[in-house]
mmCIF file of C-alpha atoms in Angstrom:
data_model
loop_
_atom_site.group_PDB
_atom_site.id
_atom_site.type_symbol
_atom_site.label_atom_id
_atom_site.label_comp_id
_atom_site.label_asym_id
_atom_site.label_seq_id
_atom_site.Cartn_x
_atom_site.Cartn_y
_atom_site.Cartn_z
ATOM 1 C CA UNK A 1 216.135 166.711 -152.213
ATOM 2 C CA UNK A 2 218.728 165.186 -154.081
ATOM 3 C CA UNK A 3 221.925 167.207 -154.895
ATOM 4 C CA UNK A 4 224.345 166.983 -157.751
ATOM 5 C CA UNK A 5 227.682 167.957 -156.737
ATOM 6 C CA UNK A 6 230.157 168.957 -160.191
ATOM 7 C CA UNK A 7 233.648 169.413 -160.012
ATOM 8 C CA UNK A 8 236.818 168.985 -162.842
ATOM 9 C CA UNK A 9 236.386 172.703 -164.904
ATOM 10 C CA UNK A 10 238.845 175.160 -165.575
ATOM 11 C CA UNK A 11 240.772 176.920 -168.357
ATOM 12 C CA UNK A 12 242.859 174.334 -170.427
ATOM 13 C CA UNK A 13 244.997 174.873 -173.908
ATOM 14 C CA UNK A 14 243.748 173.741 -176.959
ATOM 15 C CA UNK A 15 244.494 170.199 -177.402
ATOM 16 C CA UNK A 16 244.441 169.907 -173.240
ATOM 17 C CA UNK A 17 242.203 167.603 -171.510
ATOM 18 C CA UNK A 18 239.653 167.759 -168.272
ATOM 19 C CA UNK A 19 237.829 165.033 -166.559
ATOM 20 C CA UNK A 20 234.647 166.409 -165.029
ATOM 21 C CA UNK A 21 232.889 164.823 -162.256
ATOM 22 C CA UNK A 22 229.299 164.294 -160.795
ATOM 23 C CA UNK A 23 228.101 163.345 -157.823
ATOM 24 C CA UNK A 24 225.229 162.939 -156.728
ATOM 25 C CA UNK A 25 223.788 162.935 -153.048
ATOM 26 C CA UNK A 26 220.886 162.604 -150.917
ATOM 27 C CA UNK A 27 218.373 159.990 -149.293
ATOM 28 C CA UNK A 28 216.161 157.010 -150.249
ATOM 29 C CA UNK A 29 216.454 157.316 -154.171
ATOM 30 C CA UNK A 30 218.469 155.538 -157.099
ATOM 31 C CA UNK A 31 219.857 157.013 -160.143
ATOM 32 C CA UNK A 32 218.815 155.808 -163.632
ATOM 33 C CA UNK A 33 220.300 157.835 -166.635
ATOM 34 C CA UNK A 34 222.293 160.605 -166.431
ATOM 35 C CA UNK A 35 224.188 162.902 -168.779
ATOM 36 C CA UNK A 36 226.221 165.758 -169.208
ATOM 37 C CA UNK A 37 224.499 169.361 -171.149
ATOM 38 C CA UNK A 38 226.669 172.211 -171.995
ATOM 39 C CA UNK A 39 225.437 175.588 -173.074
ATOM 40 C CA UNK A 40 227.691 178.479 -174.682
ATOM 41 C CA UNK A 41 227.342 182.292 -174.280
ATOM 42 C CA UNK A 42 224.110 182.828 -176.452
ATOM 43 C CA UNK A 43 223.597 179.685 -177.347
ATOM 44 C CA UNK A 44 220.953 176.395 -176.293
ATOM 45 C CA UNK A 45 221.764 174.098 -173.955
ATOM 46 C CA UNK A 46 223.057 171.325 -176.064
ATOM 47 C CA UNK A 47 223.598 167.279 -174.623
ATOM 48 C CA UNK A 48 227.069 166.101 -174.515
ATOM 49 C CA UNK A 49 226.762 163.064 -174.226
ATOM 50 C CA UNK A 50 224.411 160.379 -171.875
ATOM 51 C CA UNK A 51 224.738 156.975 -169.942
ATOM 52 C CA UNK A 52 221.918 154.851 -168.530
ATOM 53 C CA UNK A 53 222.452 152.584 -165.366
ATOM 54 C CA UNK A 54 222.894 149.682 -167.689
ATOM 55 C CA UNK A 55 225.721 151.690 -169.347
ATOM 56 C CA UNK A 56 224.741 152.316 -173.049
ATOM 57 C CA UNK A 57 226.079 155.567 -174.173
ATOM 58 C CA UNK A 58 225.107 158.251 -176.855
ATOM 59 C CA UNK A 59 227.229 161.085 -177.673
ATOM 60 C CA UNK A 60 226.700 164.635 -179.814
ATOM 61 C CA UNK A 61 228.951 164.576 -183.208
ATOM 62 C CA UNK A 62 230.581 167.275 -182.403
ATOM 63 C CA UNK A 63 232.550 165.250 -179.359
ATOM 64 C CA UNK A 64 232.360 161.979 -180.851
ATOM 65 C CA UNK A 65 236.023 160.239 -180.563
ATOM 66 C CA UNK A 66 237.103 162.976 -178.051
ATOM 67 C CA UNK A 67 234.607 162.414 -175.315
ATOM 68 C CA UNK A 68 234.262 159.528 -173.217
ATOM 69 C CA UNK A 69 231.093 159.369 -170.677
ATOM 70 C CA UNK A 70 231.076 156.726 -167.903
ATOM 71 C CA UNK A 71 229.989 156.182 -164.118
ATOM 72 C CA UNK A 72 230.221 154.381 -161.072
ATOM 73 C CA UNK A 73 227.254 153.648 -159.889
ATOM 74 C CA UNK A 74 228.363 152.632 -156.154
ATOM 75 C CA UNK A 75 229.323 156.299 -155.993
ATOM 76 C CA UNK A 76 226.573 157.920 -157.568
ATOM 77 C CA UNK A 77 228.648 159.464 -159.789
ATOM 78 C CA UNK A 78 229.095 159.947 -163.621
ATOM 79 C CA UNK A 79 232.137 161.093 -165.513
ATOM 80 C CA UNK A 80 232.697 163.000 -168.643
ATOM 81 C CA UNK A 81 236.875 162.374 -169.983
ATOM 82 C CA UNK A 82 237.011 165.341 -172.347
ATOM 83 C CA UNK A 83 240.405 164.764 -174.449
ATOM 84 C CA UNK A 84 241.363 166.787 -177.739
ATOM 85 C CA UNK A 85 239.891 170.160 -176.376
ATOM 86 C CA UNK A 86 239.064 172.933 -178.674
ATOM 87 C CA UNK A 87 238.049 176.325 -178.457
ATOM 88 C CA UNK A 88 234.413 175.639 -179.083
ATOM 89 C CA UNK A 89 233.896 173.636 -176.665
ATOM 90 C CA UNK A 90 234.068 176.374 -174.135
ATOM 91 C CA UNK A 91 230.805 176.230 -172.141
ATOM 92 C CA UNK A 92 228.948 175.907 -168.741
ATOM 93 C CA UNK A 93 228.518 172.158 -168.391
ATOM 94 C CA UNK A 94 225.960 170.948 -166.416
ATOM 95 C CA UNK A 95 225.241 167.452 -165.110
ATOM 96 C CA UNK A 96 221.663 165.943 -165.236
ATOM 97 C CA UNK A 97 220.350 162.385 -163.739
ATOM 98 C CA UNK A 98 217.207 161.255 -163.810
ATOM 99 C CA UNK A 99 216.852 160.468 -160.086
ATOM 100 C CA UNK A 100 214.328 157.687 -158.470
ATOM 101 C CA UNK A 101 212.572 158.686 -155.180
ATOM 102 C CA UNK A 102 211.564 155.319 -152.883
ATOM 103 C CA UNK A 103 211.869 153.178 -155.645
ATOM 104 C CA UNK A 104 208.441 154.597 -157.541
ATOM 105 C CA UNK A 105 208.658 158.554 -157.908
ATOM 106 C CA UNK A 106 211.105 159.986 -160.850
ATOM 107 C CA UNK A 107 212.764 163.364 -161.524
ATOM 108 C CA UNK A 108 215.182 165.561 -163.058
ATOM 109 C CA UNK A 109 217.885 166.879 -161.222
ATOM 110 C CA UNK A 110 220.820 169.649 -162.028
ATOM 111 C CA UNK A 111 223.951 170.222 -161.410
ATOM 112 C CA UNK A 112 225.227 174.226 -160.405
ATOM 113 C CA UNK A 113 227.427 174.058 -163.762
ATOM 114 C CA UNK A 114 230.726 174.102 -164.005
ATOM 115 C CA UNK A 115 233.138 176.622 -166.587
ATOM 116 C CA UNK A 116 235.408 175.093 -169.170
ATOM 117 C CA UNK A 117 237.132 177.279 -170.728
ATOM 118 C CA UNK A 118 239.601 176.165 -174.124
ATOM 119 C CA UNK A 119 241.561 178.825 -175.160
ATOM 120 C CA UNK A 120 245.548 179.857 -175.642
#
């Protein structure tokens, strides 16, 4: 019903940057939070970092002071500013919102992925 839309990945140097992008789509329904998940070959899916509609923000350590997370919420869409790239953060990252149907009915909704891929 309602359709995130990622774009932004692709193969980058170490040190590089990417700006990954989320939109999402759809009819009659609001978003409140929504984040950014990433999940490595053999590994959990692991949250990146978060942003609720009011715009407080939480962040894994591991990205802390290279990541920045933000959104427009005219758009529908949330951000993720990746700076200071390194090889481990090579992953599928997926966007997730937390989507509101007619003003009273909430669900999760998930991105397709998107590869980012750190390496020289």
């Amino acid at each position: 019903q309602v359709q995130l839309v990622e774009s932004g990945g692709g193969l980058v140097q170490p040190g590089g940057s990417l700006r990954l992008s989320c939109a999402a789509s759809g009819s009659s329904f609001s978003v409140n939070a929504m984040g950014w998940y990433r999940q490595a070959p053999g590994k959990q899916r692991e949250l990146v970092a978060a942003i609720t509609s009011s715009g407080s923000t939480t962040y894994a350590d591991s990205v802390k002071g290279r990541f920045t997370i933000s959104r427009d919420n005219a758009k529908n869409t949330v951000y993720l500013q990746m700076n200071s790239l390194q090889p481990e953060d090579t992953a599928v990252y997926y966007c997730n919102a937390e989507v509101l149907h007619f003003g009273t009915i909430a669900t999760r909704s998930w991105g397709q992925g998107t590869q980012v891929t750190v390496s020289s």
